[in-house]
Amino acid sequence: MVSKALLRLVSAVNRRRMKLLLGIALLAYVASVWGNFVNMRSIQENGELKIESKIEEMVEPLREKIRDLEKSFTQKYPPVKFLSEKDRKRILITGGAGFVGSHLTDKLMMDGHEVTVVDNFFTGRKRNVEHWIGHENFELINHDVVEPLYIEVDQIYHLASPASPPNYMYNPIKTLKTNTIGTLNMLGLAKRVGARLLLASTSEVYGDPEVHPQSEDYWGHVNPIGPRACYDEGKRVAETMCYAYMKQEGVEVRVARIFNTFGPRMHMNDGRVVSNFILQALQGEPLTGGTQANKTPEGTLVPVMPRLGDLPKHLCCRLRLSEWRDPWRSAGHSADAHPMLVYGSGSQTRAFQYVSDLVNGLVALMNSNVSSPVNLGNPEEHTILEFAQLIKNLVGSGSEIQFLSEAQDDPQKRKPDIKKAKLMLGWEPVVPLEEGLNKAIHYFRKELEYQANNQYIPKPKPARIKKGRTRHS
Ligand SMILES: O=c1ccn([C@@H]2O[C@H](COP(=O)(O)OP(=O)(O)O[C@H]3OC[C@@H](O)[C@H](O)[C@H]3O)[C@@H](O)[C@H]2O)c(=O)[nH]1
């Protein structure tokens, strides 16, 4: 009995102990599982942290690069002044991608205005204004002024027209349409939106002048049916239209009579004397190179760049200047054997202004209260032969100077009288001829390098092999 009771007591104690032991074991197990869980989480967190910091390390330089790129994007434009809403003008430049137009675009953009360039890219090039593309103040529209244009602007610089004799003679009807219908359209726009319009007129309104130097009150001496008439008469009627709109419709007009101008961004195939002479001098062969250099295999002289009447009439105006084939090279001559070609005796005179002077004059005229025509040009006059010699010396070229027949209706003397511009605008040219020529020479040297490095040589196409059975097998 006693032993049974003792046994029961012991087993009861043991059961309790067992329970206790089991409880402790369970607790220990739970604790260890929890510990493992916590441990794993901290390892995972550590791992994640490490991965994150690794990613961060790799991403940071990329972020840095993006920041640099963003900075370079915002700094890629030339510096632009800030103008308040009141002073900032919305300005349209027709022909703004051309030689003069693009320099004017630069000036007005840098002065802080909003500029819209309209160009049909016949003689203009996107390259001339590409440094502004994307700028918030700039817009480029591919448009021909012969079609109407509807935009809101405060000022219109109407420059659209080919200006070099070979270019404007290339499609005389188109030149007439541009200067007449194009000018009407721009005057219509000026009337609708109340804008002031500046017409880029020309010294060619004086024709082959009988008065020397030419002042604004000279009426000119133009052959109305000659090869230059499409431009000369086109600009004369454009001036007439401006004053008709001023008198009848109250449109504010400004008329700049622009004399011979040169500088960087003239087209390689422009055909005017400055670009021709510089390119010929740069590509000229040494004096010892022989006098037959500019002869075709048939022995006839050929000009190196398009010259009056050389452009093929059957080709329409959609042909780009860059598509013009140099007759010198087409005749099988090497590009570096160009002589400098003077049309006529070389005794005819011209006075050349550097493009930045002209641009300053255009802006001064636009913002003045002078509504009658104003000559803008440099009165330093030279014969064309003197000019050829000067360029040859500045380039240090061994080119020969050779003479071709005289161009029809070529003005024999030209020099602007700029008293009016000096008095009314406080403007006169400041860039000396040699300084301007050196800048232009530098530009054309770079252009020749650019062309040499970007020659397009089409790859021969592999012969097309037809699938299936051949026809006569
Ligand atoms: O390669 C050439 C090119 C031209 N010339 C001569 O150099 C003189 C100037 O000729 P350009 O073609 O440069 O220019 P032009 O003076 O005849 O016409 C210019 O006048 C003023 C502007 O409005 C225009 O840009 C343009 O029509 C002319 O006597 C011409 O016969 C050459 O001797 N060799």
PDB file of C-alpha atoms in Angstrom, residues 144-384:
ATOM      1  CA  ASP A 144       8.053  79.612 -98.971  1.00  0.00           C
ATOM      2  CA  VAL A 145       6.957  83.252 -98.655  1.00  0.00           C
ATOM      3  CA  VAL A 146       5.171  82.950-101.989  1.00  0.00           C
ATOM      4  CA  GLU A 147       2.481  81.260 -99.856  1.00  0.00           C
ATOM      5  CA  PRO A 148       0.725  83.346 -97.156  1.00  0.00           C
ATOM      6  CA  LEU A 149       1.821  82.932 -93.544  1.00  0.00           C
ATOM      7  CA  TYR A 150      -0.315  83.471 -90.456  1.00  0.00           C
ATOM      8  CA  ILE A 151       1.618  84.128 -87.268  1.00  0.00           C
ATOM      9  CA  GLU A 152       1.668  86.786 -84.560  1.00  0.00           C
ATOM     10  CA  VAL A 153       4.755  89.006 -84.649  1.00  0.00           C
ATOM     11  CA  ASP A 154       5.876  92.533 -83.776  1.00  0.00           C
ATOM     12  CA  GLN A 155       8.601  92.977 -86.412  1.00  0.00           C
ATOM     13  CA  ILE A 156       9.326  91.384 -89.795  1.00  0.00           C
ATOM     14  CA  TYR A 157      12.767  91.402 -91.414  1.00  0.00           C
ATOM     15  CA  HIS A 158      11.907  90.406 -94.982  1.00  0.00           C
ATOM     16  CA  LEU A 159      15.131  89.003 -96.444  1.00  0.00           C
ATOM     17  CA  ALA A 160      13.820  86.036 -98.416  1.00  0.00           C
ATOM     18  CA  SER A 161      15.232  86.039-101.962  1.00  0.00           C
ATOM     19  CA  PRO A 162      18.267  84.609-103.697  1.00  0.00           C
ATOM     20  CA  ALA A 163      20.841  87.437-103.774  1.00  0.00           C
ATOM     21  CA  SER A 164      23.751  86.195-105.841  1.00  0.00           C
ATOM     22  CA  PRO A 165      23.456  86.874-109.606  1.00  0.00           C
ATOM     23  CA  PRO A 166      23.837  83.202-110.685  1.00  0.00           C
ATOM     24  CA  ASN A 167      21.253  82.173-108.094  1.00  0.00           C
ATOM     25  CA  TYR A 168      18.646  84.793-108.910  1.00  0.00           C
ATOM     26  CA  MET A 169      19.122  84.271-112.656  1.00  0.00           C
ATOM     27  CA  TYR A 170      18.815  80.532-112.237  1.00  0.00           C
ATOM     28  CA  ASN A 171      15.022  80.715-112.100  1.00  0.00           C
ATOM     29  CA  PRO A 172      14.045  84.330-112.901  1.00  0.00           C
ATOM     30  CA  ILE A 173      10.304  83.679-112.614  1.00  0.00           C
ATOM     31  CA  LYS A 174      10.733  82.276-109.123  1.00  0.00           C
ATOM     32  CA  THR A 175      12.937  85.276-108.203  1.00  0.00           C
ATOM     33  CA  LEU A 176      10.191  87.617-109.435  1.00  0.00           C
ATOM     34  CA  LYS A 177       7.497  85.705-107.532  1.00  0.00           C
ATOM     35  CA  THR A 178       9.557  85.724-104.317  1.00  0.00           C
ATOM     36  CA  ASN A 179      10.153  89.462-104.495  1.00  0.00           C
ATOM     37  CA  THR A 180       6.645  90.436-105.563  1.00  0.00           C
ATOM     38  CA  ILE A 181       4.114  87.878-104.245  1.00  0.00           C
ATOM     39  CA  GLY A 182       6.411  87.103-101.281  1.00  0.00           C
ATOM     40  CA  THR A 183       6.643  90.799-100.369  1.00  0.00           C
ATOM     41  CA  LEU A 184       2.871  91.252-100.792  1.00  0.00           C
ATOM     42  CA  ASN A 185       2.273  88.329 -98.433  1.00  0.00           C
ATOM     43  CA  MET A 186       4.616  89.772 -95.816  1.00  0.00           C
ATOM     44  CA  LEU A 187       3.093  93.241 -96.101  1.00  0.00           C
ATOM     45  CA  GLY A 188      -0.346  91.630 -95.740  1.00  0.00           C
ATOM     46  CA  LEU A 189       0.868  89.897 -92.572  1.00  0.00           C
ATOM     47  CA  ALA A 190       2.353  93.163 -91.262  1.00  0.00           C
ATOM     48  CA  LYS A 191      -0.979  94.898 -91.866  1.00  0.00           C
ATOM     49  CA  ARG A 192      -3.032  92.146 -90.176  1.00  0.00           C
ATOM     50  CA  VAL A 193      -0.925  91.943 -87.009  1.00  0.00           C
ATOM     51  CA  GLY A 194       0.246  95.577 -86.890  1.00  0.00           C
ATOM     52  CA  ALA A 195       3.932  94.636 -87.290  1.00  0.00           C
ATOM     53  CA  ARG A 196       6.715  96.838 -88.649  1.00  0.00           C
ATOM     54  CA  LEU A 197       8.339  95.445 -91.821  1.00  0.00           C
ATOM     55  CA  LEU A 198      11.927  95.974 -92.964  1.00  0.00           C
ATOM     56  CA  LEU A 199      12.568  95.132 -96.618  1.00  0.00           C
ATOM     57  CA  ALA A 200      16.060  93.943 -97.564  1.00  0.00           C
ATOM     58  CA  SER A 201      16.369  95.881-100.796  1.00  0.00           C
ATOM     59  CA  THR A 202      19.589  96.217-102.770  1.00  0.00           C
ATOM     60  CA  SER A 203      22.096  98.498-104.448  1.00  0.00           C
ATOM     61  CA  GLU A 204      20.942  96.733-107.628  1.00  0.00           C
ATOM     62  CA  VAL A 205      17.940  99.089-107.713  1.00  0.00           C
ATOM     63  CA  TYR A 206      20.495 101.623-109.024  1.00  0.00           C
ATOM     64  CA  GLY A 207      21.321  99.238-111.928  1.00  0.00           C
ATOM     65  CA  ASP A 208      24.466 100.179-113.869  1.00  0.00           C
ATOM     66  CA  PRO A 209      24.582 103.637-112.267  1.00  0.00           C
ATOM     67  CA  GLU A 210      25.328 106.879-114.059  1.00  0.00           C
ATOM     68  CA  VAL A 211      25.775 108.679-110.742  1.00  0.00           C
ATOM     69  CA  HIS A 212      28.718 107.979-108.484  1.00  0.00           C
ATOM     70  CA  PRO A 213      28.656 107.341-105.534  1.00  0.00           C
ATOM     71  CA  GLN A 214      25.003 106.348-105.302  1.00  0.00           C
ATOM     72  CA  SER A 215      22.798 108.192-102.814  1.00  0.00           C
ATOM     73  CA  GLU A 216      19.227 107.267-101.933  1.00  0.00           C
ATOM     74  CA  ASP A 217      17.664 109.971-104.094  1.00  0.00           C
ATOM     75  CA  TYR A 218      19.163 108.503-107.305  1.00  0.00           C
ATOM     76  CA  TRP A 219      16.436 106.715-109.321  1.00  0.00           C
ATOM     77  CA  GLY A 220      18.750 104.262-111.001  1.00  0.00           C
ATOM     78  CA  HIS A 221      19.588 102.938-114.448  1.00  0.00           C
ATOM     79  CA  VAL A 222      18.136  99.459-114.815  1.00  0.00           C
ATOM     80  CA  ASN A 223      17.629  97.432-117.979  1.00  0.00           C
ATOM     81  CA  PRO A 224      14.055  96.173-117.412  1.00  0.00           C
ATOM     82  CA  ILE A 225      14.412  93.239-119.812  1.00  0.00           C
ATOM     83  CA  GLY A 226      18.042  92.222-119.138  1.00  0.00           C
ATOM     84  CA  PRO A 227      19.244  89.100-117.290  1.00  0.00           C
ATOM     85  CA  ARG A 228      19.462  90.965-113.958  1.00  0.00           C
ATOM     86  CA  ALA A 229      15.958  92.451-114.239  1.00  0.00           C
ATOM     87  CA  CYS A 230      14.226  89.650-112.320  1.00  0.00           C
ATOM     88  CA  TYR A 231      16.127  90.751-109.215  1.00  0.00           C
ATOM     89  CA  ASP A 232      16.639  94.479-109.849  1.00  0.00           C
ATOM     90  CA  GLU A 233      13.061  95.109-110.943  1.00  0.00           C
ATOM     91  CA  GLY A 234      11.740  92.584-108.406  1.00  0.00           C
ATOM     92  CA  LYS A 235      13.329  94.636-105.605  1.00  0.00           C
ATOM     93  CA  ARG A 236      12.234  97.929-107.144  1.00  0.00           C
ATOM     94  CA  VAL A 237       8.609  96.807-107.207  1.00  0.00           C
ATOM     95  CA  ALA A 238       9.016  95.388-103.669  1.00  0.00           C
ATOM     96  CA  GLU A 239      10.021  98.902-102.541  1.00  0.00           C
ATOM     97  CA  THR A 240       7.002 100.335-104.413  1.00  0.00           C
ATOM     98  CA  MET A 241       4.731  97.877-102.592  1.00  0.00           C
ATOM     99  CA  CYS A 242       6.151  98.881 -99.212  1.00  0.00           C
ATOM    100  CA  TYR A 243       5.333 102.536 -99.769  1.00  0.00           C
ATOM    101  CA  ALA A 244       1.884 101.718-101.197  1.00  0.00           C
ATOM    102  CA  TYR A 245       1.097  99.753 -98.015  1.00  0.00           C
ATOM    103  CA  MET A 246       2.512 102.555 -95.893  1.00  0.00           C
ATOM    104  CA  LYS A 247       0.407 105.240 -97.564  1.00  0.00           C
ATOM    105  CA  GLN A 248      -2.780 103.249 -98.110  1.00  0.00           C
ATOM    106  CA  GLU A 249      -2.833 100.939 -95.086  1.00  0.00           C
ATOM    107  CA  GLY A 250      -0.604 102.731 -92.587  1.00  0.00           C
ATOM    108  CA  VAL A 251       1.894  99.835 -92.371  1.00  0.00           C
ATOM    109  CA  GLU A 252       5.202 100.900 -90.810  1.00  0.00           C
ATOM    110  CA  VAL A 253       7.975 100.119 -93.305  1.00  0.00           C
ATOM    111  CA  ARG A 254      11.774 100.367 -93.371  1.00  0.00           C
ATOM    112  CA  VAL A 255      13.817  99.885 -96.572  1.00  0.00           C
ATOM    113  CA  ALA A 256      17.514  98.974 -96.479  1.00  0.00           C
ATOM    114  CA  ARG A 257      19.421  99.193 -99.764  1.00  0.00           C
ATOM    115  CA  ILE A 258      22.140  96.659 -99.151  1.00  0.00           C
ATOM    116  CA  PHE A 259      25.460  96.962-101.000  1.00  0.00           C
ATOM    117  CA  ASN A 260      27.921  94.096-101.630  1.00  0.00           C
ATOM    118  CA  THR A 261      28.325  92.093 -98.422  1.00  0.00           C
ATOM    119  CA  PHE A 262      30.554  89.150 -97.529  1.00  0.00           C
ATOM    120  CA  GLY A 263      31.507  86.958 -94.596  1.00  0.00           C
ATOM    121  CA  PRO A 264      31.296  83.471 -93.110  1.00  0.00           C
ATOM    122  CA  ARG A 265      28.277  81.307 -94.034  1.00  0.00           C
ATOM    123  CA  MET A 266      28.274  82.393 -97.677  1.00  0.00           C
ATOM    124  CA  HIS A 267      27.494  79.262 -99.632  1.00  0.00           C
ATOM    125  CA  MET A 268      30.455  77.496-101.263  1.00  0.00           C
ATOM    126  CA  ASN A 269      28.529  77.664-104.541  1.00  0.00           C
ATOM    127  CA  ASP A 270      27.227  81.188-103.948  1.00  0.00           C
ATOM    128  CA  GLY A 271      28.869  82.410-107.139  1.00  0.00           C
ATOM    129  CA  ARG A 272      29.538  85.970-105.946  1.00  0.00           C
ATOM    130  CA  VAL A 273      32.981  87.386-106.329  1.00  0.00           C
ATOM    131  CA  VAL A 274      34.211  87.154-102.718  1.00  0.00           C
ATOM    132  CA  SER A 275      33.427  83.477-102.185  1.00  0.00           C
ATOM    133  CA  ASN A 276      34.586  82.610-105.711  1.00  0.00           C
ATOM    134  CA  PHE A 277      37.943  84.379-105.356  1.00  0.00           C
ATOM    135  CA  ILE A 278      38.639  82.986-101.876  1.00  0.00           C
ATOM    136  CA  LEU A 279      37.808  79.410-102.904  1.00  0.00           C
ATOM    137  CA  GLN A 280      39.767  79.729-106.110  1.00  0.00           C
ATOM    138  CA  ALA A 281      42.760  81.145-104.228  1.00  0.00           C
ATOM    139  CA  LEU A 282      42.562  78.404-101.587  1.00  0.00           C
ATOM    140  CA  GLN A 283      42.412  75.700-104.247  1.00  0.00           C
ATOM    141  CA  GLY A 284      44.789  77.379-106.637  1.00  0.00           C
ATOM    142  CA  GLU A 285      47.890  75.802-107.989  1.00  0.00           C
ATOM    143  CA  PRO A 286      51.301  77.507-107.750  1.00  0.00           C
ATOM    144  CA  LEU A 287      52.232  80.113-110.328  1.00  0.00           C
ATOM    145  CA  THR A 288      54.610  77.639-111.848  1.00  0.00           C
ATOM    146  CA  GLY A 289      51.702  75.264-112.451  1.00  0.00           C
ATOM    147  CA  GLY A 290      51.081  76.288-116.054  1.00  0.00           C
ATOM    148  CA  THR A 291      48.583  78.512-117.792  1.00  0.00           C
ATOM    149  CA  GLN A 292      46.445  75.743-119.262  1.00  0.00           C
ATOM    150  CA  ALA A 293      44.981  75.014-115.869  1.00  0.00           C
ATOM    151  CA  ASN A 294      41.498  76.357-116.537  1.00  0.00           C
ATOM    152  CA  LYS A 295      41.002  74.852-119.960  1.00  0.00           C
ATOM    153  CA  THR A 296      38.615  72.000-120.666  1.00  0.00           C
ATOM    154  CA  PRO A 297      39.947  69.119-122.741  1.00  0.00           C
ATOM    155  CA  GLU A 298      38.420  70.984-125.728  1.00  0.00           C
ATOM    156  CA  GLY A 299      40.452  74.041-124.811  1.00  0.00           C
ATOM    157  CA  THR A 300      37.606  76.363-123.727  1.00  0.00           C
ATOM    158  CA  LEU A 301      37.744  78.325-120.509  1.00  0.00           C
ATOM    159  CA  VAL A 302      35.264  77.309-117.825  1.00  0.00           C
ATOM    160  CA  PRO A 303      34.373  79.155-114.659  1.00  0.00           C
ATOM    161  CA  VAL A 304      34.946  77.364-111.413  1.00  0.00           C
ATOM    162  CA  MET A 305      31.704  78.427-109.765  1.00  0.00           C
ATOM    163  CA  PRO A 306      28.337  79.120-111.357  1.00  0.00           C
ATOM    164  CA  ARG A 307      28.463  82.374-113.233  1.00  0.00           C
ATOM    165  CA  LEU A 308      25.922  84.486-114.996  1.00  0.00           C
ATOM    166  CA  GLY A 309      23.902  82.301-117.322  1.00  0.00           C
ATOM    167  CA  ASP A 310      25.818  79.105-116.539  1.00  0.00           C
ATOM    168  CA  LEU A 311      23.094  77.435-114.530  1.00  0.00           C
ATOM    169  CA  PRO A 312      21.047  75.013-116.603  1.00  0.00           C
ATOM    170  CA  LYS A 313      17.691  76.623-117.350  1.00  0.00           C
ATOM    171  CA  HIS A 314      15.758  73.362-117.623  1.00  0.00           C
ATOM    172  CA  LEU A 315      16.378  72.494-113.988  1.00  0.00           C
ATOM    173  CA  CYS A 316      13.720  73.862-111.688  1.00  0.00           C
ATOM    174  CA  CYS A 317      14.324  75.893-108.554  1.00  0.00           C
ATOM    175  CA  ARG A 318      13.927  72.891-106.303  1.00  0.00           C
ATOM    176  CA  LEU A 319      17.527  71.999-107.058  1.00  0.00           C
ATOM    177  CA  ARG A 320      19.649  72.806-104.046  1.00  0.00           C
ATOM    178  CA  LEU A 321      22.845  74.770-104.509  1.00  0.00           C
ATOM    179  CA  SER A 322      24.763  71.812-103.104  1.00  0.00           C
ATOM    180  CA  GLU A 323      23.577  69.783-106.094  1.00  0.00           C
ATOM    181  CA  TRP A 324      25.212  72.171-108.532  1.00  0.00           C
ATOM    182  CA  ARG A 325      28.085  70.413-110.302  1.00  0.00           C
ATOM    183  CA  ASP A 326      31.189  72.478-110.596  1.00  0.00           C
ATOM    184  CA  PRO A 327      31.889  72.722-114.356  1.00  0.00           C
ATOM    185  CA  TRP A 328      35.590  72.875-113.600  1.00  0.00           C
ATOM    186  CA  ARG A 329      35.548  69.460-111.981  1.00  0.00           C
ATOM    187  CA  SER A 330      32.987  68.073-114.414  1.00  0.00           C
ATOM    188  CA  ALA A 331      35.465  68.916-117.152  1.00  0.00           C
ATOM    189  CA  GLY A 332      37.857  66.459-115.526  1.00  0.00           C
ATOM    190  CA  HIS A 333      40.133  68.946-113.724  1.00  0.00           C
ATOM    191  CA  SER A 334      41.509  68.431-110.287  1.00  0.00           C
ATOM    192  CA  ALA A 335      39.788  70.498-107.595  1.00  0.00           C
ATOM    193  CA  ASP A 336      43.076  72.082-106.609  1.00  0.00           C
ATOM    194  CA  ALA A 337      43.854  73.622-109.943  1.00  0.00           C
ATOM    195  CA  HIS A 338      41.525  76.615-109.887  1.00  0.00           C
ATOM    196  CA  PRO A 339      42.690  79.939-111.257  1.00  0.00           C
ATOM    197  CA  MET A 340      41.007  83.145-110.055  1.00  0.00           C
ATOM    198  CA  LEU A 341      38.568  84.168-112.765  1.00  0.00           C
ATOM    199  CA  VAL A 342      37.815  87.832-113.387  1.00  0.00           C
ATOM    200  CA  TYR A 343      34.826  88.616-115.578  1.00  0.00           C
ATOM    201  CA  GLY A 344      35.699  91.361-118.045  1.00  0.00           C
ATOM    202  CA  SER A 345      38.781  93.547-117.659  1.00  0.00           C
ATOM    203  CA  GLY A 346      38.526  93.723-113.867  1.00  0.00           C
ATOM    204  CA  SER A 347      38.319  97.532-113.973  1.00  0.00           C
ATOM    205  CA  GLN A 348      34.713  97.521-112.728  1.00  0.00           C
ATOM    206  CA  THR A 349      34.471  98.607-109.082  1.00  0.00           C
ATOM    207  CA  ARG A 350      32.671  97.440-105.964  1.00  0.00           C
ATOM    208  CA  ALA A 351      32.750  98.351-102.257  1.00  0.00           C
ATOM    209  CA  PHE A 352      32.481  95.451 -99.813  1.00  0.00           C
ATOM    210  CA  GLN A 353      31.071  95.458 -96.300  1.00  0.00           C
ATOM    211  CA  TYR A 354      31.526  92.785 -93.647  1.00  0.00           C
ATOM    212  CA  VAL A 355      28.317  91.020 -92.615  1.00  0.00           C
ATOM    213  CA  SER A 356      28.349  92.093 -88.931  1.00  0.00           C
ATOM    214  CA  ASP A 357      28.363  95.756 -89.992  1.00  0.00           C
ATOM    215  CA  LEU A 358      25.330  95.142 -92.176  1.00  0.00           C
ATOM    216  CA  VAL A 359      23.472  93.329 -89.381  1.00  0.00           C
ATOM    217  CA  ASN A 360      24.050  96.232 -86.983  1.00  0.00           C
ATOM    218  CA  GLY A 361      22.780  98.626 -89.667  1.00  0.00           C
ATOM    219  CA  LEU A 362      19.626  96.545 -90.258  1.00  0.00           C
ATOM    220  CA  VAL A 363      18.754  96.493 -86.560  1.00  0.00           C
ATOM    221  CA  ALA A 364      19.465 100.215 -86.176  1.00  0.00           C
ATOM    222  CA  LEU A 365      17.231 100.981 -89.171  1.00  0.00           C
ATOM    223  CA  MET A 366      14.392  98.736 -87.977  1.00  0.00           C
ATOM    224  CA  ASN A 367      14.344 100.490 -84.598  1.00  0.00           C
ATOM    225  CA  SER A 368      14.693 104.004 -86.008  1.00  0.00           C
ATOM    226  CA  ASN A 369      11.934 106.300 -87.225  1.00  0.00           C
ATOM    227  CA  VAL A 370      13.361 106.525 -90.754  1.00  0.00           C
ATOM    228  CA  SER A 371      10.777 105.183 -93.180  1.00  0.00           C
ATOM    229  CA  SER A 372      12.494 106.254 -96.438  1.00  0.00           C
ATOM    230  CA  PRO A 373      15.189 104.016 -98.064  1.00  0.00           C
ATOM    231  CA  VAL A 374      18.674 103.946 -96.484  1.00  0.00           C
ATOM    232  CA  ASN A 375      21.920 102.712 -98.090  1.00  0.00           C
ATOM    233  CA  LEU A 376      23.866 100.196 -95.993  1.00  0.00           C
ATOM    234  CA  GLY A 377      27.343  99.518 -97.318  1.00  0.00           C
ATOM    235  CA  ASN A 378      31.044 100.171 -96.897  1.00  0.00           C
ATOM    236  CA  PRO A 379      32.197 103.041 -99.130  1.00  0.00           C
ATOM    237  CA  GLU A 380      35.774 101.679 -99.530  1.00  0.00           C
ATOM    238  CA  GLU A 381      35.874 101.122-103.303  1.00  0.00           C
ATOM    239  CA  HIS A 382      38.208  98.789-105.259  1.00  0.00           C
ATOM    240  CA  THR A 383      38.451  97.488-108.783  1.00  0.00           C
ATOM    241  CA  ILE A 384      37.698  93.769-109.078  1.00  0.00           C
TER     242      ILE A 384
END
